[in-house]
PDB file of C-alpha atoms in Angstrom:
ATOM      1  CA  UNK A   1       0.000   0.000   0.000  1.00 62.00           C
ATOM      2  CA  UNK A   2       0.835   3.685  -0.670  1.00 51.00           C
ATOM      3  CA  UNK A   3       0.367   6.573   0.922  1.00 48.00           C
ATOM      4  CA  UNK A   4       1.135   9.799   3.342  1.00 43.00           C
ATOM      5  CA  UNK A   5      -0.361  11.145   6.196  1.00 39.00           C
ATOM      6  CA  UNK A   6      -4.214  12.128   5.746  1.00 37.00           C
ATOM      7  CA  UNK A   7      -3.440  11.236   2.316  1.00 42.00           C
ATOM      8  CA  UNK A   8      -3.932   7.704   1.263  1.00 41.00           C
ATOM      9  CA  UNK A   9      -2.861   7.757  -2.573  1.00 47.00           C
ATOM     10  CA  UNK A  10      -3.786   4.302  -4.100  1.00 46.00           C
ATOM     11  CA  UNK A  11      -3.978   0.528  -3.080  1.00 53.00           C
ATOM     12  CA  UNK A  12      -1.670  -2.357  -4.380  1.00 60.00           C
ATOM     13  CA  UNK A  13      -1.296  -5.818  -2.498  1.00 65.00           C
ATOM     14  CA  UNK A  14      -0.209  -9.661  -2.594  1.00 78.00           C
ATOM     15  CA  UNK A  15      -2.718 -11.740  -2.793  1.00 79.00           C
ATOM     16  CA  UNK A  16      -4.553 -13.691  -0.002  1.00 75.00           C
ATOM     17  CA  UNK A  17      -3.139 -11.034   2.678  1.00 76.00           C
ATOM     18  CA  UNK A  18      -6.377  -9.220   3.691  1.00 73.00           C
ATOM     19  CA  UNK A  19      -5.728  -6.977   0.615  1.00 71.00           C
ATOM     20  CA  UNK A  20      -9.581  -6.414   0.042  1.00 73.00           C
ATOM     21  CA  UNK A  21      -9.841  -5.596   3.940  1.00 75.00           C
ATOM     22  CA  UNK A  22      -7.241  -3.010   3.362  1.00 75.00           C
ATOM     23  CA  UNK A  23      -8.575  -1.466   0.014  1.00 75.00           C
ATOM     24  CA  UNK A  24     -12.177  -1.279   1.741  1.00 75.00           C
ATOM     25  CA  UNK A  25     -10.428   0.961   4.059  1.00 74.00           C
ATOM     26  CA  UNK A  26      -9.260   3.194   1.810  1.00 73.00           C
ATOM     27  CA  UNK A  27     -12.095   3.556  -0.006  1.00 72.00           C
ATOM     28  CA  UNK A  28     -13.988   4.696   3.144  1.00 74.00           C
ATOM     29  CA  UNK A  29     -11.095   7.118   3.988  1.00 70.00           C
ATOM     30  CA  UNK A  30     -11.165   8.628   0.728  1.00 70.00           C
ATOM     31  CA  UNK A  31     -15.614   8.451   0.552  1.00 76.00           C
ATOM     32  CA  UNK A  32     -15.365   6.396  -2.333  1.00 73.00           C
ATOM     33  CA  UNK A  33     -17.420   3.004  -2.993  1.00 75.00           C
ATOM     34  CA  UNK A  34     -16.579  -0.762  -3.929  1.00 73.00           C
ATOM     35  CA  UNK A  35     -18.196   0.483  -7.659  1.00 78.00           C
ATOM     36  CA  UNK A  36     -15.602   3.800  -7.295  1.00 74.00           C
ATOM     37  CA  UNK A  37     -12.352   1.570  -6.665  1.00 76.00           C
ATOM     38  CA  UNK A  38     -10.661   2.250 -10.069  1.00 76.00           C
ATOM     39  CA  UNK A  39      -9.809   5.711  -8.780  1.00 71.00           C
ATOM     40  CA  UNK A  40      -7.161   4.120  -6.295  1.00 73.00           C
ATOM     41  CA  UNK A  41      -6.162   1.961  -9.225  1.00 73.00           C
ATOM     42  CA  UNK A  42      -7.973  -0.576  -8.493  1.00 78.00           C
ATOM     43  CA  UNK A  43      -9.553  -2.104 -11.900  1.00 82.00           C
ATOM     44  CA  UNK A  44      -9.550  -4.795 -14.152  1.00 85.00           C
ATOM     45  CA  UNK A  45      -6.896  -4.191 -16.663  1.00 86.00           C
ATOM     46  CA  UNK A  46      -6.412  -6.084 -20.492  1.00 86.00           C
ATOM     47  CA  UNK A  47      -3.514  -4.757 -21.383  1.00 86.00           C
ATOM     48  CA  UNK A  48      -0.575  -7.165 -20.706  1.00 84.00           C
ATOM     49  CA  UNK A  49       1.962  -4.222 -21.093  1.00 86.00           C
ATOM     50  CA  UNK A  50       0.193  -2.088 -18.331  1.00 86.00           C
ATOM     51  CA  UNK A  51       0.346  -4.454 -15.754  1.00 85.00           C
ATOM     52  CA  UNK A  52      -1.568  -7.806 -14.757  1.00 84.00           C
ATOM     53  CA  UNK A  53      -4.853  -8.793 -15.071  1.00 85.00           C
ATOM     54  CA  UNK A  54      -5.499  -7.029 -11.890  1.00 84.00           C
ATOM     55  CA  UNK A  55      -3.781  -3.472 -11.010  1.00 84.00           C
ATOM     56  CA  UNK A  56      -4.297  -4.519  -7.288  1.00 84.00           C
ATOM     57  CA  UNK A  57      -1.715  -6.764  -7.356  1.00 87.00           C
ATOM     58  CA  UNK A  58       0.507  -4.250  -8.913  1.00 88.00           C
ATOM     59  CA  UNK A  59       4.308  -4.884  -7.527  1.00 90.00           C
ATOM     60  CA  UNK A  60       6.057  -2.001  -6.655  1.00 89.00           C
ATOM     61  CA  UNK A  61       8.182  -2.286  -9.066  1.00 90.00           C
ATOM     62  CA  UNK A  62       5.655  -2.171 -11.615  1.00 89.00           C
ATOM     63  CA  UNK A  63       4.394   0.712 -10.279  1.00 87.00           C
ATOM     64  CA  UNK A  64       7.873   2.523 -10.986  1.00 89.00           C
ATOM     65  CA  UNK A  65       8.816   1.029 -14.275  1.00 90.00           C
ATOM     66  CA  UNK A  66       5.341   1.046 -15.651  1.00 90.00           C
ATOM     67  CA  UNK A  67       4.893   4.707 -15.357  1.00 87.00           C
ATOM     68  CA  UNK A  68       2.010   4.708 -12.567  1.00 88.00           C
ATOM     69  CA  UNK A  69       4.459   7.178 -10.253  1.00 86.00           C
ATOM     70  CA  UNK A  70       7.339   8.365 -10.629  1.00 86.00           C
ATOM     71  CA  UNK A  71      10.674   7.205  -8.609  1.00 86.00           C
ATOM     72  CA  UNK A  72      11.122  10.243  -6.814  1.00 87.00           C
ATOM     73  CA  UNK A  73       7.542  10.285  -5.473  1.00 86.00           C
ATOM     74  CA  UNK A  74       7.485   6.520  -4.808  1.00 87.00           C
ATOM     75  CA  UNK A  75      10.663   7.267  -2.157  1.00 85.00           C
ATOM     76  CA  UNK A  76       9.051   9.727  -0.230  1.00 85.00           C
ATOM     77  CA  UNK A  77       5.604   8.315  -0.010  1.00 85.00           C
ATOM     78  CA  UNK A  78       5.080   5.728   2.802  1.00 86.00           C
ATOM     79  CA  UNK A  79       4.818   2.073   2.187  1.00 87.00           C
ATOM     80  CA  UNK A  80       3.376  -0.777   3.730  1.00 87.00           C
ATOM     81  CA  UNK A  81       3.129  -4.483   2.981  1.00 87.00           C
ATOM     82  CA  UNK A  82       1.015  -6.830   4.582  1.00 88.00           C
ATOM     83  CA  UNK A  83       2.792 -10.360   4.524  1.00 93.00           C
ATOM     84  CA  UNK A  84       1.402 -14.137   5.590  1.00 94.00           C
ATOM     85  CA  UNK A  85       3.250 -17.563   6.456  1.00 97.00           C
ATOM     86  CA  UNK A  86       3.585 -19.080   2.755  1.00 97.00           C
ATOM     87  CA  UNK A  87       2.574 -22.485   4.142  1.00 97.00           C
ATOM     88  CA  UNK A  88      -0.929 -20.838   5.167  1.00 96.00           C
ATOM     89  CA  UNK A  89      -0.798 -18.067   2.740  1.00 95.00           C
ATOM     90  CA  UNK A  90      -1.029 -21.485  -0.262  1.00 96.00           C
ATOM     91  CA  UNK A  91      -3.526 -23.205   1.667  1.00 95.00           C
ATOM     92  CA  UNK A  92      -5.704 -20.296   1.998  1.00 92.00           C
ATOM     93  CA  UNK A  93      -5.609 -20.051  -2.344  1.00 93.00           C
ATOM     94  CA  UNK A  94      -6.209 -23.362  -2.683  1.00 93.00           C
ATOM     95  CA  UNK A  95      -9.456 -23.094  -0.717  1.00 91.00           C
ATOM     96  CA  UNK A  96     -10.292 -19.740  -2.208  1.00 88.00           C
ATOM     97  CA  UNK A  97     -10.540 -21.580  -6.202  1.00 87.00           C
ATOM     98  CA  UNK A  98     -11.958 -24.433  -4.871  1.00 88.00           C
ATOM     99  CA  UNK A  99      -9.490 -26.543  -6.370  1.00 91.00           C
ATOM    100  CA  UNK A 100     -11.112 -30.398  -6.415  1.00 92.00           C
ATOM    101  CA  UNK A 101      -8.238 -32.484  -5.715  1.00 94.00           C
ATOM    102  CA  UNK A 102      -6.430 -33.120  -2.511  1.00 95.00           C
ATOM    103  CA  UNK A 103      -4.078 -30.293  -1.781  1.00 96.00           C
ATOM    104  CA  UNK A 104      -1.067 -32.389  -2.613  1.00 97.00           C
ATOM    105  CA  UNK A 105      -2.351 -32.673  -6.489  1.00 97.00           C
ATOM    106  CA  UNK A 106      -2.813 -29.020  -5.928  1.00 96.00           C
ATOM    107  CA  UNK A 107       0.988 -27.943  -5.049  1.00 96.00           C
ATOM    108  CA  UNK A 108       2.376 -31.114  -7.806  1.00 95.00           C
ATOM    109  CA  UNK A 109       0.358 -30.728 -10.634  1.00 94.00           C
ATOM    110  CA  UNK A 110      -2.203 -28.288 -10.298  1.00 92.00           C
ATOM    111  CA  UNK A 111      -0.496 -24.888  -8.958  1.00 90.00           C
ATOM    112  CA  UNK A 112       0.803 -22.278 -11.457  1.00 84.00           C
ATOM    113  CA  UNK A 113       3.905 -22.167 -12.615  1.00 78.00           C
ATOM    114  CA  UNK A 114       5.884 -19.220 -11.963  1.00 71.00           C
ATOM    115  CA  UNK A 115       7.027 -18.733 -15.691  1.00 61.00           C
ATOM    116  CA  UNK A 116       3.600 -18.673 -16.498  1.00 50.00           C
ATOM    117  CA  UNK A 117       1.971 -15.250 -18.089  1.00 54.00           C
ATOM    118  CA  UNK A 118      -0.952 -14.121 -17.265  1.00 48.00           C
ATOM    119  CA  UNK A 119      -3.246 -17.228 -17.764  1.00 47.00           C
ATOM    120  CA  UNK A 120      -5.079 -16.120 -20.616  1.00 51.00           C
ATOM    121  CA  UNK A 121      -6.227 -12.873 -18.607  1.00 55.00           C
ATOM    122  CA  UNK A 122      -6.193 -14.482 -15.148  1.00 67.00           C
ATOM    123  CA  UNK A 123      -4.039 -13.537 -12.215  1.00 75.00           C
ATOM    124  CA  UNK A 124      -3.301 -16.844 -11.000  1.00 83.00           C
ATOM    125  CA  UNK A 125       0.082 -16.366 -10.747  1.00 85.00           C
ATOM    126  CA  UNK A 126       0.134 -13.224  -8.787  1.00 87.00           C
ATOM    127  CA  UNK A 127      -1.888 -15.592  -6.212  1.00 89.00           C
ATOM    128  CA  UNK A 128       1.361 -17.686  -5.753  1.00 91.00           C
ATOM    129  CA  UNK A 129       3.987 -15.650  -6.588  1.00 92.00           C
ATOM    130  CA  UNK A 130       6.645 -14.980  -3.756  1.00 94.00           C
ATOM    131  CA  UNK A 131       5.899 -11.921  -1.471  1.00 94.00           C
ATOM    132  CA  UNK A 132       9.002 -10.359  -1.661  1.00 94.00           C
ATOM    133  CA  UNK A 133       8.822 -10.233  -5.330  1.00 92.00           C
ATOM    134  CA  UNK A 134       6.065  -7.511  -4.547  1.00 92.00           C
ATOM    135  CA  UNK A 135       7.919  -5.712  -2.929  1.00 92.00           C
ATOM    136  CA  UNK A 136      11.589  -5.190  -4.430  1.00 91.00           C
ATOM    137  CA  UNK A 137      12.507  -1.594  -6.859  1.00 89.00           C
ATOM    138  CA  UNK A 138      16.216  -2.268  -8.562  1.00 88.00           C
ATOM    139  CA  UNK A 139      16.386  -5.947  -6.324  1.00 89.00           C
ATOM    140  CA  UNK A 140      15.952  -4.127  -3.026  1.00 90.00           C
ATOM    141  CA  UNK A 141      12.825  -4.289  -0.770  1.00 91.00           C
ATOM    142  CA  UNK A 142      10.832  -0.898  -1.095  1.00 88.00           C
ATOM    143  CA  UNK A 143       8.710  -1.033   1.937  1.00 87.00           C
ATOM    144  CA  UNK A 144       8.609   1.252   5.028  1.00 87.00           C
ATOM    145  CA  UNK A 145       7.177  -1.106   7.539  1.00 86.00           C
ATOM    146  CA  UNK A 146       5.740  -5.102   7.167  1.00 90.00           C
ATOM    147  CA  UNK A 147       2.530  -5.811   8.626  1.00 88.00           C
ATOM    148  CA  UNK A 148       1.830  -9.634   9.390  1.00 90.00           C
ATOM    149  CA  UNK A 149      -1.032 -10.900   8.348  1.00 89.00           C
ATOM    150  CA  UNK A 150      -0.740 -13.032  11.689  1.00 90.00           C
ATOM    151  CA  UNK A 151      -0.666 -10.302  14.093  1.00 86.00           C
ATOM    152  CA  UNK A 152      -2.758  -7.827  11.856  1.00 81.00           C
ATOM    153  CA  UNK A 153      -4.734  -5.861  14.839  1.00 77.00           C
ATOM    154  CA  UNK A 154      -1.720  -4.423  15.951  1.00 77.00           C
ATOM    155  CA  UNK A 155       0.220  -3.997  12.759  1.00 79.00           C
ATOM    156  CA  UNK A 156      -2.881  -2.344  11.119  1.00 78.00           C
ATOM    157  CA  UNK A 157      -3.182  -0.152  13.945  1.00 80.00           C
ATOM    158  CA  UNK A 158       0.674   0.988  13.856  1.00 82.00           C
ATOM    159  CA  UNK A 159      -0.120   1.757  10.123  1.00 80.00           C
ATOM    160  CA  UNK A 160      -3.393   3.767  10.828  1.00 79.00           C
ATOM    161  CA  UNK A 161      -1.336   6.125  13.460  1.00 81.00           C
ATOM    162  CA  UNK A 162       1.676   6.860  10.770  1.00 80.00           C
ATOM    163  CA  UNK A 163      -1.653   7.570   7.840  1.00 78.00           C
ATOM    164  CA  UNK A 164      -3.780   9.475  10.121  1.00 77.00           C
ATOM    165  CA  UNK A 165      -6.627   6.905   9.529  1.00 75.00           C
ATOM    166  CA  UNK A 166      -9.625   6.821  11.605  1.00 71.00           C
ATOM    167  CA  UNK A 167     -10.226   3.187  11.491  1.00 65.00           C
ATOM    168  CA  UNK A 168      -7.910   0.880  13.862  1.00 57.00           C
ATOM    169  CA  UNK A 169      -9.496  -2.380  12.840  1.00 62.00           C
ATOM    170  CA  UNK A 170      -9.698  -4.002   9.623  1.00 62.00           C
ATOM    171  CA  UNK A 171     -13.272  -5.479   8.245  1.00 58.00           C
ATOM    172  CA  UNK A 172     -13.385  -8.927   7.287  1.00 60.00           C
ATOM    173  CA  UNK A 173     -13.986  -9.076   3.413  1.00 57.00           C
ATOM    174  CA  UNK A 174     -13.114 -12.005   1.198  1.00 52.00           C
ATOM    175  CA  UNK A 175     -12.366 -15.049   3.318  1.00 54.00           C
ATOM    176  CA  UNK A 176     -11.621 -18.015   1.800  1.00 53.00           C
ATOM    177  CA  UNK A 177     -13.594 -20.398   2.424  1.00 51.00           C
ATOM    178  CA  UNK A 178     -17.109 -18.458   2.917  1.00 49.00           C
ATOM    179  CA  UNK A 179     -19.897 -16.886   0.674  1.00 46.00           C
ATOM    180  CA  UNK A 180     -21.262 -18.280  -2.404  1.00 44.00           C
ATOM    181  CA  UNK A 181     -24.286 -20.245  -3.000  1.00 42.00           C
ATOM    182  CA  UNK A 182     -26.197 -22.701  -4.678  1.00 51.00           C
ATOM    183  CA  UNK A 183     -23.993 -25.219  -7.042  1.00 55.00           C
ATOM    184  CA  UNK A 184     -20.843 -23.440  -5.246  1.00 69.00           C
ATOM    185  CA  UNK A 185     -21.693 -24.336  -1.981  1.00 75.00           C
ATOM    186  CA  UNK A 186     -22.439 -27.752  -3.195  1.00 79.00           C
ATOM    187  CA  UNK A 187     -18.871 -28.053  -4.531  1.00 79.00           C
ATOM    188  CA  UNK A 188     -17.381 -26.601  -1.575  1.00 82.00           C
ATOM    189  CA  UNK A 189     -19.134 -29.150   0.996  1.00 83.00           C
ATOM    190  CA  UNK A 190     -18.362 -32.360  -2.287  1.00 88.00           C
ATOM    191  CA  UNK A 191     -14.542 -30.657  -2.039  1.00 88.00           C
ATOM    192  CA  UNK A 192     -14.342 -30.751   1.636  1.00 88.00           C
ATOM    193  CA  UNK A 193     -15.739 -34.163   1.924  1.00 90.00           C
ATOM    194  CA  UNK A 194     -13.336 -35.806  -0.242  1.00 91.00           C
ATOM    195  CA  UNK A 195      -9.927 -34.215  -0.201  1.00 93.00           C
ATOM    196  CA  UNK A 196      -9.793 -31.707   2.616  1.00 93.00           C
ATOM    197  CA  UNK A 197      -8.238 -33.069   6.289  1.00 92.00           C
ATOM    198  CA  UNK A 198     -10.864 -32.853   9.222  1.00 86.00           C
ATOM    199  CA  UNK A 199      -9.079 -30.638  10.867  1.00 84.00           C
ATOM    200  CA  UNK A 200      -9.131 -27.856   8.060  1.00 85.00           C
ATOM    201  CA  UNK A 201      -8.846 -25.095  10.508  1.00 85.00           C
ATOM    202  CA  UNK A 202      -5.023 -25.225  10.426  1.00 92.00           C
ATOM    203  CA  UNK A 203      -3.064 -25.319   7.682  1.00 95.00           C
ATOM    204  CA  UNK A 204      -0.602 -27.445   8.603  1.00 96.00           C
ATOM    205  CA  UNK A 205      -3.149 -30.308   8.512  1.00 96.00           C
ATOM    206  CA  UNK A 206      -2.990 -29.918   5.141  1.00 97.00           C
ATOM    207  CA  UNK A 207       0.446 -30.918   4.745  1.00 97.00           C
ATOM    208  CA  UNK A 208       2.681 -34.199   4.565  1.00 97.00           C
ATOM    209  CA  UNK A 209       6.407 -34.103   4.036  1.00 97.00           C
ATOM    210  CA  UNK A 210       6.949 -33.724   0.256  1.00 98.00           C
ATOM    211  CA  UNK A 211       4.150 -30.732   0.169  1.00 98.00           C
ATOM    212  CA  UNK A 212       6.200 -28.872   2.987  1.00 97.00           C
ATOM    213  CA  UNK A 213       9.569 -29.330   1.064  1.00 97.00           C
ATOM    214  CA  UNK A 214       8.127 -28.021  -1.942  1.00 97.00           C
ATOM    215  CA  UNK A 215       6.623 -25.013  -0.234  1.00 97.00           C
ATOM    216  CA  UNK A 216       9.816 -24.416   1.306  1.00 97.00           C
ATOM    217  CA  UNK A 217      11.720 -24.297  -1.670  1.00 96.00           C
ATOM    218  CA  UNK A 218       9.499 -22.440  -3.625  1.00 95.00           C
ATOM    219  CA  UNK A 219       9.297 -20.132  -1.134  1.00 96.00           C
ATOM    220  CA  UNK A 220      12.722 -20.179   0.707  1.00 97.00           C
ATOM    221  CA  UNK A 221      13.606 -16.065   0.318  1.00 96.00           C
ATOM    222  CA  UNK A 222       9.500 -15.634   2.026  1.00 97.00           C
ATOM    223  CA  UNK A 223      10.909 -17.513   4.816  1.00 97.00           C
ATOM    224  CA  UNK A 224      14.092 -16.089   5.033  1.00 96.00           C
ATOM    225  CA  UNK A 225      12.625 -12.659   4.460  1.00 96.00           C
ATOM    226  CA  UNK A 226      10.031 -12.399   7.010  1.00 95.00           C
ATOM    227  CA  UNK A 227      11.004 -14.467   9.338  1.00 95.00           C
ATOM    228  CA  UNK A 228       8.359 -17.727   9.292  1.00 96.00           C
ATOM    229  CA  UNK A 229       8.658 -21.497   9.625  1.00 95.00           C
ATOM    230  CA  UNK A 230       6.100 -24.476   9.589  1.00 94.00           C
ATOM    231  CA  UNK A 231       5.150 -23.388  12.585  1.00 85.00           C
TER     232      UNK A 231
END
């Protein structure tokens, strides 16, 4: 996220970090609605040189190179990241598409591949690509302060003070897992049933040894980074 004191400038985020929670927050601050959001740059976009699919999950090096600020405004504006344990952070994606295999097929076979473009106009990749990759200008990390997803009360709240926000707490919008109806809900009960541990709550049910090692690889500079484990 960008932004300066009492002047929140527009919203970019990795996926599956309470990036929706944050952008509805700075739609509020700036008395805009959900319909409004392409004035903070958040919008569909279909132009493969512009960006992703989705200008929300902009990197911020993207931002620079692709023309949407310039470098000397992007250093004195402060930054924020919200980040998330990659083991939970995958876990949570692979609930949110509904993926119907067990999550094992998922991380094997089924996961994008980072060299992958865009997916034919989806943003898949941005949903597993590394956090840190979000966050680097010229191979450096870009970011004023980190905000775990984990411990996001406090963090959020730290932010709000430096922004001159008036709102401390963070709404819940788009958890995995929840909404839909109909044939989804159907398919998310089926999916559950057959590949999903009983204890889905955690997402380290969810994993046996190969899954972990892969995650770990995959993600080893996440790890390193921002200081998480299995655990």
């Amino acid at each position: 996220g960008l932004g300066i004191p009492a002047e929140p400038l527009f919203r970019s985020h990795v996926p599956k970090c309470a990036g929706q929670s944050v952008e509805a927050v700075f739609l509020k601050e700036n008395g805009l609605t959900w319909s409004e959001r392409h004035q903070l740059l958040l919008r569909v976009n279909r132009d493969p040189e512009k960006g992703p699919p989705r200008l929300a999950h902009l990197t911020a090096r993207e931002y620079v190179e692709l023309g949407y600020i310039n470098k000397e405004n992007f250093s004195e504006y402060f930054k924020f990241g919200v980040v998330r344990n990659p083991y939970a952070r995958l876990v949570s994606e692979y609930k949110y598409r509904g993926y119907f295999c067990s999550f094992e097929t998922f991380v094997v076979k089924k996961m994008p591949k980072l060299t992958n473009d865009h997916n034919e106009g989806r943003d898949y990749k941005r949903h597993i690509t590394p956090q840190v990759d979000f966050f680097k200008v010229d191979g450096s990390l870009a970011v004023d302060q980190f905000v775990k997803f984990e411990d996001l009360a406090s963090g959020f709240s730290d932010v709000s003070k430096v922004l001159n926000l008036e709102v401390d707490i963070l709404p819940r919008v788009n958890v995995s897992g929840e909404g839909g109806s109909g044939l989804s809900q159907m398919k998310e009960w089926l999916t559950r049933k057959l590949f999903w541990p009983k204890n889905d709550s955690s997402y380290r049910s969810f994993y046996n040894d190969k899954t972990k090692q892969i995650v770990a690889d995959i993600y080893s500079e996440d790890f390193e980074v921002f200081d998480y484990d299995f655990e």
